[in-house]
Amino acid sequence: MPAVLALLFASGCGGETKSSSLNGIEHTPVRQVGDVKLPEVTESDRGVSATFKPATGELSIVYFGYAYCPDICPTTFADLSVAIRRLPAVRRKRVTVSFVTVDPKRDTPPLLRKYMSHFFTGTQARVFRTTDSKKLVAAEKAFGASHQTGKPDQRGGYDVAHTTYLYAVDDSGAVTLQWPFGMTSADIASDLKILLDR
Amino acid sequence: MKDATKSISIMLAAAVAMISLFAITGCGDEVAKAPGVQVTDAWMRPTPETQTTGAIYMKISSDKADRLVSVEVDKSFVERAELHETTGASAMENAGHDDDMMSEEDVSAHMKMMRKLDGLDIPAGGSVELKPGGYHVMLFGLEKPIVEADMIPVTLTFKSGAEVSVNATAVSK
């Protein structure tokens, strides 16, 4: 049914559509990211190659950002955190948040794990980090994401421009929905319920 | 004569109080009012303990056209503060986006970046909101993580010469 609705709203040979009941965007053609692998930061801060594909019946919410970011990333994670907490406990357990750093130089493994624990308590949180820029760019490309590291200022500080979507990956490895920056936690929560009930 | 003296004293006291109200800096959630410019709802998010940067948001209104020209936060809280804007890159080549049919809204949701601003115009009889995803006071080198209910005083200087100090309060939103 959602596929039929998506077709009705589609604007041509490719594009982003909105199903009447979902607030997020369904990209067409659907992006397949099941084979994308990046080193995941483990408890011992080691990187172990892993995919974003969640377990059967679960959802993985993927975001590309960086911990030094003062505005967009904390806002996005605060809103997502509220959205997930709006779900009943049974549904909440089926959601994992995956953060991919676009600033591996400053975002060290222990820093990233602490960063995630600030926003997501009681929710599974995974962190992905690679210093191999080719691998990072390839992973971004699969999602339609990108970043650009800015020039350091006189103090050595720099910003990173980056795309700001949250991507919902289902157990088939497809990006089933994506939310642009500014989507309210209420709208994300509503979409999460629909996706988890499918 | 006594009554007249008393009345004058009361009036003087009232006048002093009124002048003080204009000069006094705000505390807690109170608004520091300077002639023409009002700053309200200054807030920020609690930060992860690893984060050394932060963002303060607020609403600035003015009856006369004015321009915010500098922001300052005491060195006991941060290394420095700057006025920034988060802005979307428009019509940018975006790897992976193979769509031709993208709405303007979607394009603006692509790569976001920040830039330092020299100032911010406040329209006459209008207001400008510093909010997530837009204008903000960026904090560099936080001395310690911001926790719920923390307060950080911010001093804003305007082209008109007005100087307004407010306390930004940390809230989880």
Tab-separated table of C-alpha atoms in Angstrom:
chain	number	residue	atom	x	y	z
A	1	MET	CA	0.000	0.000	0.000
A	2	PRO	CA	2.724	2.510	0.874
A	3	ALA	CA	4.403	1.618	-2.434
A	4	VAL	CA	1.214	2.446	-4.343
A	5	LEU	CA	0.888	5.735	-2.498
A	6	ALA	CA	4.538	6.517	-3.199
A	7	LEU	CA	3.980	5.860	-6.908
A	8	LEU	CA	0.959	8.166	-6.947
A	9	PHE	CA	2.983	10.996	-5.442
A	10	ALA	CA	6.214	10.379	-7.327
A	11	SER	CA	7.262	13.204	-9.584
A	12	GLY	CA	8.867	11.240	-12.373
A	13	CYS	CA	11.846	8.995	-12.961
A	14	GLY	CA	13.381	9.659	-9.560
A	15	GLY	CA	12.809	11.864	-6.602
A	16	GLU	CA	11.656	12.203	-3.088
A	17	THR	CA	8.041	11.634	-2.255
A	18	LYS	CA	5.765	11.946	0.700
A	19	SER	CA	3.231	9.266	1.499
A	20	SER	CA	0.052	10.758	2.839
A	21	SER	CA	0.522	9.273	6.321
A	22	LEU	CA	4.299	9.591	6.685
A	23	ASN	CA	6.000	12.882	7.511
A	24	GLY	CA	9.441	11.857	6.331
A	25	ILE	CA	10.673	11.471	2.803
A	26	GLU	CA	10.716	8.246	0.803
A	27	HIS	CA	13.528	8.421	-1.673
A	28	THR	CA	12.955	6.771	-5.036
A	29	PRO	CA	14.633	4.643	-6.139
A	30	VAL	CA	14.929	3.151	-2.672
A	31	ARG	CA	18.531	3.254	-1.485
A	32	GLN	CA	19.994	-0.125	-0.582
A	33	VAL	CA	22.644	0.168	2.114
A	34	GLY	CA	22.663	-3.392	3.462
A	35	ASP	CA	26.156	-4.072	2.132
A	36	VAL	CA	27.725	-0.847	3.421
A	37	LYS	CA	30.363	-1.668	6.007
A	38	LEU	CA	32.271	0.625	8.320
A	39	PRO	CA	34.318	0.020	11.459
A	40	GLU	CA	32.007	0.113	14.447
A	41	VAL	CA	33.429	1.386	17.726
A	42	THR	CA	33.197	-1.349	20.336
A	43	GLU	CA	33.273	-1.256	24.147
A	44	SER	CA	37.028	-1.634	24.038
A	45	ASP	CA	37.194	1.292	21.543
A	46	ARG	CA	38.354	-1.009	18.785
A	47	GLY	CA	36.821	-0.745	15.316
A	48	VAL	CA	35.097	-3.876	14.053
A	49	SER	CA	33.647	-3.939	10.543
A	50	ALA	CA	29.858	-3.950	10.665
A	51	THR	CA	26.815	-3.117	8.572
A	52	PHE	CA	23.911	-0.815	9.416
A	53	LYS	CA	21.344	-3.522	8.774
A	54	PRO	CA	19.249	-4.062	11.894
A	55	ALA	CA	17.972	-7.407	13.173
A	56	THR	CA	14.683	-8.786	11.801
A	57	GLY	CA	11.749	-6.556	12.646
A	58	GLU	CA	13.977	-3.746	13.835
A	59	LEU	CA	14.919	-0.299	12.595
A	60	SER	CA	18.301	1.360	12.455
A	61	ILE	CA	18.345	5.186	12.409
A	62	VAL	CA	21.588	6.375	10.827
A	63	TYR	CA	23.036	9.879	11.057
A	64	PHE	CA	26.223	11.389	9.659
A	65	GLY	CA	27.556	14.180	11.858
A	66	TYR	CA	30.293	15.170	14.284
A	67	ALA	CA	30.545	15.717	18.015
A	68	TYR	CA	32.129	19.170	17.807
A	69	CYS	CA	28.998	20.438	16.082
A	70	PRO	CA	27.229	22.863	18.466
A	71	ASP	CA	23.871	23.340	16.780
A	72	ILE	CA	22.586	20.881	14.151
A	73	CYS	CA	23.803	17.557	15.557
A	74	PRO	CA	22.797	18.122	19.197
A	75	THR	CA	19.406	19.416	18.023
A	76	THR	CA	18.884	16.412	15.742
A	77	PHE	CA	19.827	13.924	18.427
A	78	ALA	CA	17.776	15.714	21.089
A	79	ASP	CA	14.699	15.574	18.835
A	80	LEU	CA	15.331	11.940	17.856
A	81	SER	CA	15.837	11.002	21.483
A	82	VAL	CA	12.489	12.553	22.425
A	83	ALA	CA	10.820	10.794	19.479
A	84	ILE	CA	12.137	7.399	20.532
A	85	ARG	CA	11.136	7.976	24.142
A	86	ARG	CA	7.579	8.669	22.964
A	87	LEU	CA	7.359	5.076	21.776
A	88	PRO	CA	6.040	2.380	24.089
A	89	ALA	CA	8.876	0.306	25.580
A	90	VAL	CA	8.180	-2.673	23.321
A	91	ARG	CA	8.605	-0.571	20.184
A	92	ARG	CA	11.516	1.388	21.617
A	93	LYS	CA	13.562	-1.810	21.964
A	94	ARG	CA	13.327	-2.367	18.227
A	95	VAL	CA	15.105	0.901	17.384
A	96	THR	CA	18.865	1.422	17.207
A	97	VAL	CA	20.582	4.735	16.551
A	98	SER	CA	23.806	4.647	14.517
A	99	PHE	CA	26.090	7.663	14.397
A	100	VAL	CA	28.769	7.922	11.723
A	101	THR	CA	31.352	10.578	12.425
A	102	VAL	CA	32.441	12.810	9.570
A	103	ASP	CA	35.234	14.146	11.800
A	104	PRO	CA	37.259	11.103	12.841
A	105	LYS	CA	40.269	13.286	13.660
A	106	ARG	CA	38.593	14.910	16.662
A	107	ASP	CA	35.897	12.334	17.357
A	108	THR	CA	37.861	9.630	19.124
A	109	PRO	CA	36.189	6.318	20.052
A	110	PRO	CA	35.779	7.073	23.780
A	111	LEU	CA	34.505	10.582	23.025
A	112	LEU	CA	31.925	9.190	20.605
A	113	ARG	CA	30.623	6.613	23.056
A	114	LYS	CA	30.219	9.264	25.753
A	115	TYR	CA	28.539	11.568	23.252
A	116	MET	CA	25.936	8.963	22.367
A	117	SER	CA	25.279	8.046	25.980
A	118	HIS	CA	24.325	11.694	26.651
A	119	PHE	CA	21.481	11.555	24.134
A	120	PHE	CA	20.442	7.935	24.151
A	121	THR	CA	19.974	6.184	27.453
A	122	GLY	CA	17.895	3.055	27.272
A	123	THR	CA	18.205	2.995	23.485
A	124	GLN	CA	20.753	0.955	21.604
A	125	ALA	CA	23.341	3.317	20.209
A	126	ARG	CA	26.092	2.375	17.792
A	127	VAL	CA	28.999	4.468	16.630
A	128	PHE	CA	30.918	4.125	13.381
A	129	ARG	CA	34.279	5.707	12.753
A	130	THR	CA	36.877	5.365	10.037
A	131	THR	CA	39.961	7.423	9.289
A	132	ASP	CA	39.885	6.027	5.743
A	133	SER	CA	38.231	8.913	3.882
A	134	LYS	CA	37.506	6.761	0.816
A	135	LYS	CA	35.514	4.292	2.912
A	136	LEU	CA	33.634	7.135	4.601
A	137	VAL	CA	32.767	8.828	1.316
A	138	ALA	CA	31.615	5.507	-0.206
A	139	ALA	CA	29.341	4.895	2.772
A	140	GLU	CA	27.971	8.437	2.548
A	141	LYS	CA	27.335	8.058	-1.158
A	142	ALA	CA	25.219	4.951	-0.560
A	143	PHE	CA	22.985	7.044	1.702
A	144	GLY	CA	23.072	10.189	-0.387
A	145	ALA	CA	24.984	11.969	2.337
A	146	SER	CA	28.151	14.047	2.093
A	147	HIS	CA	30.428	16.263	4.119
A	148	GLN	CA	33.111	18.863	3.586
A	149	THR	CA	35.767	19.627	6.181
A	150	GLY	CA	36.404	23.337	6.537
A	151	LYS	CA	39.793	25.073	6.651
A	152	PRO	CA	41.309	25.334	10.125
A	153	ASP	CA	41.258	28.800	11.668
A	154	GLN	CA	44.280	30.356	13.393
A	155	ARG	CA	43.541	28.286	16.490
A	156	GLY	CA	43.365	25.041	14.519
A	157	GLY	CA	39.610	24.755	14.946
A	158	TYR	CA	37.403	23.906	11.994
A	159	ASP	CA	33.811	23.207	11.095
A	160	VAL	CA	32.492	20.381	8.986
A	161	ALA	CA	29.661	21.059	6.560
A	162	HIS	CA	27.463	17.993	6.237
A	163	THR	CA	24.109	16.767	5.068
A	164	THR	CA	21.631	16.548	7.887
A	165	TYR	CA	19.188	13.741	7.212
A	166	LEU	CA	18.283	10.946	9.606
A	167	TYR	CA	17.983	7.702	7.643
A	168	ALA	CA	15.701	4.843	8.752
A	169	VAL	CA	17.155	1.522	7.584
A	170	ASP	CA	14.938	-1.561	7.719
A	171	ASP	CA	15.918	-5.219	8.110
A	172	SER	CA	16.201	-5.670	4.340
A	173	GLY	CA	18.971	-3.062	4.319
A	174	ALA	CA	16.841	-0.439	2.571
A	175	VAL	CA	16.618	3.234	3.549
A	176	THR	CA	12.873	3.087	3.990
A	177	LEU	CA	12.473	6.711	5.098
A	178	GLN	CA	14.545	9.802	5.799
A	179	TRP	CA	13.903	12.885	7.871
A	180	PRO	CA	15.396	16.297	7.039
A	181	PHE	CA	16.695	18.594	9.751
A	182	GLY	CA	13.892	20.403	11.535
A	183	MET	CA	11.430	17.518	11.555
A	184	THR	CA	9.742	17.635	14.939
A	185	SER	CA	10.065	14.822	17.437
A	186	ALA	CA	6.278	14.321	17.224
A	187	ASP	CA	6.463	13.788	13.474
A	188	ILE	CA	9.424	11.429	13.760
A	189	ALA	CA	7.657	9.454	16.507
A	190	SER	CA	4.536	9.148	14.371
A	191	ASP	CA	6.607	7.805	11.461
A	192	LEU	CA	8.516	5.417	13.702
A	193	LYS	CA	5.227	3.868	14.878
A	194	ILE	CA	4.096	3.355	11.281
A	195	LEU	CA	7.422	1.853	10.215
A	196	LEU	CA	7.611	-0.475	13.202
A	197	ASP	CA	4.058	-1.654	12.618
A	198	ARG	CA	4.696	-2.640	9.005
B	1	MET	CA	5.904	71.706	53.570
B	2	LYS	CA	6.603	68.345	55.158
B	3	ASP	CA	4.073	66.677	52.835
B	4	ALA	CA	5.632	68.335	49.786
B	5	THR	CA	9.090	67.125	50.834
B	6	LYS	CA	7.703	63.657	51.353
B	7	SER	CA	6.046	63.669	47.907
B	8	ILE	CA	9.248	64.833	46.272
B	9	SER	CA	11.199	62.100	48.075
B	10	ILE	CA	8.747	59.457	46.884
B	11	MET	CA	8.934	60.775	43.327
B	12	LEU	CA	12.712	60.832	43.439
B	13	ALA	CA	12.799	57.287	44.779
B	14	ALA	CA	10.447	56.170	42.038
B	15	ALA	CA	12.572	57.896	39.407
B	16	VAL	CA	15.739	56.259	40.727
B	17	ALA	CA	13.981	52.901	40.745
B	18	MET	CA	12.842	53.365	37.150
B	19	ILE	CA	16.312	54.385	35.976
B	20	SER	CA	17.775	51.417	37.844
B	21	LEU	CA	15.363	49.087	36.088
B	22	PHE	CA	16.804	50.200	32.758
B	23	ALA	CA	20.407	49.792	33.911
B	24	ILE	CA	20.180	46.622	35.951
B	25	THR	CA	21.324	43.330	34.514
B	26	GLY	CA	18.904	40.446	34.513
B	27	CYS	CA	19.092	37.509	36.836
B	28	GLY	CA	17.335	34.185	36.549
B	29	ASP	CA	14.731	34.380	33.828
B	30	GLU	CA	14.287	38.120	34.050
B	31	VAL	CA	14.823	40.232	30.989
B	32	ALA	CA	17.374	43.002	31.026
B	33	LYS	CA	15.740	45.911	29.268
B	34	ALA	CA	17.649	48.576	27.486
B	35	PRO	CA	15.858	51.384	25.675
B	36	GLY	CA	14.712	50.059	22.291
B	37	VAL	CA	16.098	46.532	22.512
B	38	GLN	CA	14.637	43.556	24.310
B	39	VAL	CA	16.196	40.134	24.651
B	40	THR	CA	13.977	37.298	25.809
B	41	ASP	CA	13.953	33.533	26.182
B	42	ALA	CA	17.711	33.007	26.206
B	43	TRP	CA	18.298	29.258	26.388
B	44	MET	CA	20.749	26.508	25.571
B	45	ARG	CA	20.862	22.719	25.642
B	46	PRO	CA	22.754	20.667	28.220
B	47	THR	CA	25.890	19.388	26.517
B	48	PRO	CA	27.507	15.949	26.431
B	49	GLU	CA	30.466	15.960	28.831
B	50	THR	CA	32.819	15.561	25.880
B	51	GLN	CA	31.550	18.634	24.047
B	52	THR	CA	33.589	21.826	24.197
B	53	THR	CA	31.217	23.845	22.021
B	54	GLY	CA	27.712	25.032	22.706
B	55	ALA	CA	24.977	27.210	21.278
B	56	ILE	CA	22.823	29.852	22.920
B	57	TYR	CA	19.503	30.835	21.405
B	58	MET	CA	17.231	33.803	22.148
B	59	LYS	CA	14.782	36.317	20.750
B	60	ILE	CA	15.842	39.898	20.073
B	61	SER	CA	13.246	42.632	19.510
B	62	SER	CA	13.601	46.346	18.987
B	63	ASP	CA	11.286	49.268	18.395
B	64	LYS	CA	13.961	51.043	16.374
B	65	ALA	CA	16.116	49.462	13.680
B	66	ASP	CA	19.335	48.302	15.270
B	67	ARG	CA	22.213	45.896	14.742
B	68	LEU	CA	23.733	43.338	17.070
B	69	VAL	CA	27.458	43.892	16.689
B	70	SER	CA	29.067	41.764	19.348
B	71	VAL	CA	28.392	38.993	21.824
B	72	GLU	CA	30.432	38.313	24.925
B	73	VAL	CA	30.487	35.601	27.510
B	74	ASP	CA	32.725	35.785	30.550
B	75	LYS	CA	35.968	33.815	30.313
B	76	SER	CA	35.056	31.889	33.436
B	77	PHE	CA	32.477	30.030	31.338
B	78	VAL	CA	34.006	29.793	27.862
B	79	GLU	CA	37.147	30.647	25.902
B	80	ARG	CA	35.147	32.844	23.580
B	81	ALA	CA	31.730	33.420	22.049
B	82	GLU	CA	30.839	34.354	18.482
B	83	LEU	CA	27.684	35.119	16.577
B	84	HIS	CA	27.077	32.372	14.018
B	85	GLU	CA	24.596	31.307	11.439
B	86	THR	CA	23.900	27.724	10.412
B	87	THR	CA	23.112	27.905	6.768
B	88	GLY	CA	22.232	25.419	4.064
B	89	ALA	CA	24.258	25.275	0.889
B	90	SER	CA	21.857	25.953	-1.935
B	91	ALA	CA	21.873	24.043	-5.190
B	92	MET	CA	25.059	22.214	-4.260
B	93	GLU	CA	26.336	19.193	-6.073
B	94	ASN	CA	25.550	16.425	-3.675
B	95	ALA	CA	27.140	13.028	-4.112
B	96	GLY	CA	24.521	10.338	-4.134
B	97	HIS	CA	21.627	12.592	-4.958
B	98	ASP	CA	20.756	11.459	-8.426
B	99	ASP	CA	17.407	13.191	-8.432
B	100	ASP	CA	16.357	15.963	-10.714
B	101	MET	CA	13.066	16.474	-8.995
B	102	MET	CA	13.992	17.910	-5.644
B	103	SER	CA	11.847	20.425	-3.913
B	104	GLU	CA	13.403	23.632	-2.635
B	105	GLU	CA	12.811	22.377	0.863
B	106	ASP	CA	14.861	19.255	0.155
B	107	VAL	CA	17.718	21.230	-1.397
B	108	SER	CA	17.911	23.441	1.639
B	109	ALA	CA	18.121	20.350	3.816
B	110	HIS	CA	21.387	19.381	2.147
B	111	MET	CA	24.788	20.200	3.563
B	112	LYS	CA	24.565	22.589	6.435
B	113	MET	CA	27.490	24.715	7.464
B	114	MET	CA	28.183	27.483	9.909
B	115	ARG	CA	29.574	30.904	9.307
B	116	LYS	CA	30.614	33.662	11.656
B	117	LEU	CA	28.566	36.828	11.401
B	118	ASP	CA	29.868	40.366	11.898
B	119	GLY	CA	26.457	41.461	12.984
B	120	LEU	CA	22.751	40.856	12.860
B	121	ASP	CA	20.190	43.450	11.821
B	122	ILE	CA	17.131	43.841	14.002
B	123	PRO	CA	14.257	45.426	12.054
B	124	ALA	CA	12.374	48.393	13.474
B	125	GLY	CA	9.357	47.176	15.396
B	126	GLY	CA	10.369	43.612	14.661
B	127	SER	CA	12.404	40.768	16.063
B	128	VAL	CA	14.975	38.193	15.124
B	129	GLU	CA	15.039	34.739	16.632
B	130	LEU	CA	18.252	32.885	17.330
B	131	LYS	CA	17.123	29.246	17.161
B	132	PRO	CA	18.366	25.738	16.310
B	133	GLY	CA	19.391	25.462	12.693
B	134	GLY	CA	19.736	29.219	12.312
B	135	TYR	CA	21.388	32.081	14.151
B	136	HIS	CA	23.036	31.268	17.445
B	137	VAL	CA	25.707	32.443	19.838
B	138	MET	CA	28.375	29.790	19.469
B	139	LEU	CA	30.410	28.998	22.545
B	140	PHE	CA	33.963	27.781	22.190
B	141	GLY	CA	35.996	26.067	24.857
B	142	LEU	CA	33.349	25.419	27.491
B	143	GLU	CA	35.033	25.336	30.883
B	144	LYS	CA	32.698	22.545	31.916
B	145	PRO	CA	29.727	20.710	30.429
B	146	ILE	CA	26.417	22.532	30.552
B	147	VAL	CA	23.869	20.731	32.707
B	148	GLU	CA	20.139	21.253	33.105
B	149	ALA	CA	19.300	24.567	34.846
B	150	ASP	CA	22.824	25.973	34.433
B	151	MET	CA	23.003	29.661	33.583
B	152	ILE	CA	25.491	31.468	31.421
B	153	PRO	CA	25.392	35.274	31.212
B	154	VAL	CA	25.657	36.746	27.726
B	155	THR	CA	26.301	40.422	26.972
B	156	LEU	CA	25.034	41.707	23.657
B	157	THR	CA	26.235	45.003	22.235
B	158	PHE	CA	24.259	46.894	19.633
B	159	LYS	CA	25.147	49.544	17.075
B	160	SER	CA	22.848	51.993	18.887
B	161	GLY	CA	25.130	51.730	21.869
B	162	ALA	CA	22.695	49.606	23.851
B	163	GLU	CA	24.245	46.860	25.898
B	164	VAL	CA	22.028	44.061	27.131
B	165	SER	CA	22.970	41.262	29.486
B	166	VAL	CA	20.844	38.172	29.885
B	167	ASN	CA	21.238	34.768	31.483
B	168	ALA	CA	20.799	31.824	29.167
B	169	THR	CA	19.255	28.900	31.003
B	170	ALA	CA	19.950	25.287	30.103
B	171	VAL	CA	16.821	23.304	29.277
B	172	SER	CA	16.320	19.936	27.657
B	173	LYS	CA	14.035	20.537	24.707
